Amino acid sequence: MFLLVSTVRLQFELQPDRLRQARARAGLTLQALSERLAGEGCVLTRAALSKYELGKSVPRQSTLLAIARALAVPPSYLFQPQTVRIRWLAFRKHARLSRARQELVRAEVSDIVARQVILEELLHPGAPRPFPRVERVAAPADAEQAAETLRRTWQLGEAAIESVVRTIEDHAGVVACPAGEVPDFDGMAGWANDRHAVLVSRRDASLDQRRYNFAHELGHLVMNWPGATEKQQEEFAHRFAAAFLVPAAVARRELGGSRRALGTQELGLLKEKYGLSMQAWIRRALDLKIVGRSTYERLCVDFSRRGWRKEEPVPFEGNEEPMRLKLLATRALAEGVLTPARAEELCPGSTEALPEAGRRRASELRRVPAQEQSRLLSLAAETAAAEYGEGSPLRDFEAYGDDDLT
């Protein structure tokens, strides 16, 4: 009997890393968590919580349940071993981003990445994770070449990239956008378990900025710059991002070889076509020597005077929302690899669309091919069965940063 009880206890042992991650995701310091617990009638000092996070002490069951409630996570979250480790290569942020906010971003992103990696390994065990080899760079021209090499490797040609996120996901990259507003954060890049490429962008950025952020972080993963300073590394990554979105040959074809001025309407149309901001187009023209420094600075001052630095007059319409995690979860659910509850745990919202299959309007189904009608009705039947069965003037740009069927 003693051996049996000991085994059960080992299976439900608190994982210190998970506790730290849950606290970071909640945006709480140890002191703040202690105060929240006290408000719920559970007295725990900051020191006691620290010992739990360091693995030096183990809380009682009632205490653990109280901590889980305070952190708004299921108790099981705190028992699950951390099987996914991320090695971050880049964290692009402003100096004023607090350490607590940095930890919050890392924790939230790590959780998203871990859930996707779990599904990837579940559905594709042992599958190779192809990603381009790292290019050595020592100058901006090398970064330009690295971007062109990647476009060739991924067979993108010179056409505008419809979705940077989809392109990365189609080539084995894990893409994430932390929820909410993090104004002093831009992006991150790293490797999960040293085999899954991870790219992150702030969600509240404009779509063109999000595209640029992902392209920038991609540069951190496919370029190597021995001896380069942090500032030089960022310059190379900026050059890579612009060249990945708009290759030099394309920029020269659109703008010409030499210009004395660039029009606002022209820049807006190019932004709509290629998903590169108007300001980044101006910088691209300078880097490729299509315009001179005086023209570039004059345009910078004009954008500042008009208030277009943070919100340009022409928006970009596109889709830069990660989809791979939900695709994996819904596939695993459809194949019976995951229960609905587990699918929802790994990808919240992955089961929400299922009941809709049973509420298609007849007028909608009549417009669908017969084979697709059959598939949708079968899915509706399976879903119903499962449900019932379970119950100063700027001189440079910073952006380089009828009835329902039943």
PDB file of C-alpha atoms in Angstrom, residues 262-265 267 278-279 282 294-309 313 393-397:
ATOM      1  CA  LEU A 262       8.847  59.456 -54.260  1.00  0.00           C
ATOM      2  CA  GLY A 263       5.119  60.195 -54.219  1.00  0.00           C
ATOM      3  CA  THR A 264       2.810  59.394 -51.307  1.00  0.00           C
ATOM      4  CA  GLN A 265       0.224  57.711 -53.546  1.00  0.00           C
ATOM      5  CA  LEU A 267       4.262  54.476 -51.825  1.00  0.00           C
ATOM      6  CA  MET A 278       5.608  53.180 -46.850  1.00  0.00           C
ATOM      7  CA  GLN A 279       8.447  54.194 -44.523  1.00  0.00           C
ATOM      8  CA  ILE A 282      11.628  54.802 -48.507  1.00  0.00           C
ATOM      9  CA  SER A 294      18.807  64.280 -48.838  1.00  0.00           C
ATOM     10  CA  THR A 295      15.656  62.898 -50.507  1.00  0.00           C
ATOM     11  CA  TYR A 296      15.342  60.251 -47.826  1.00  0.00           C
ATOM     12  CA  GLU A 297      15.667  62.762 -44.985  1.00  0.00           C
ATOM     13  CA  ARG A 298      13.188  65.115 -46.627  1.00  0.00           C
ATOM     14  CA  LEU A 299      10.635  62.309 -46.813  1.00  0.00           C
ATOM     15  CA  CYS A 300      11.306  61.389 -43.170  1.00  0.00           C
ATOM     16  CA  VAL A 301      10.624  64.953 -42.063  1.00  0.00           C
ATOM     17  CA  ASP A 302       7.453  65.062 -44.194  1.00  0.00           C
ATOM     18  CA  PHE A 303       6.112  61.842 -42.633  1.00  0.00           C
ATOM     19  CA  SER A 304       6.861  63.214 -39.161  1.00  0.00           C
ATOM     20  CA  ARG A 305       5.136  66.530 -39.922  1.00  0.00           C
ATOM     21  CA  ARG A 306       2.015  64.730 -41.206  1.00  0.00           C
ATOM     22  CA  GLY A 307       1.842  62.430 -38.177  1.00  0.00           C
ATOM     23  CA  TRP A 308       2.384  59.296 -40.285  1.00  0.00           C
ATOM     24  CA  ARG A 309       5.198  57.787 -38.262  1.00  0.00           C
ATOM     25  CA  PRO A 313      -2.452  56.971 -44.376  1.00  0.00           C
ATOM     26  CA  PRO A 393      11.265  66.385 -36.685  1.00  0.00           C
ATOM     27  CA  LEU A 394      12.132  62.849 -37.459  1.00  0.00           C
ATOM     28  CA  ARG A 395      15.177  62.371 -39.675  1.00  0.00           C
ATOM     29  CA  ASP A 396      15.225  58.596 -39.610  1.00  0.00           C
ATOM     30  CA  PHE A 397      12.679  55.826 -39.043  1.00  0.00           C
TER      31      PHE A 397
END
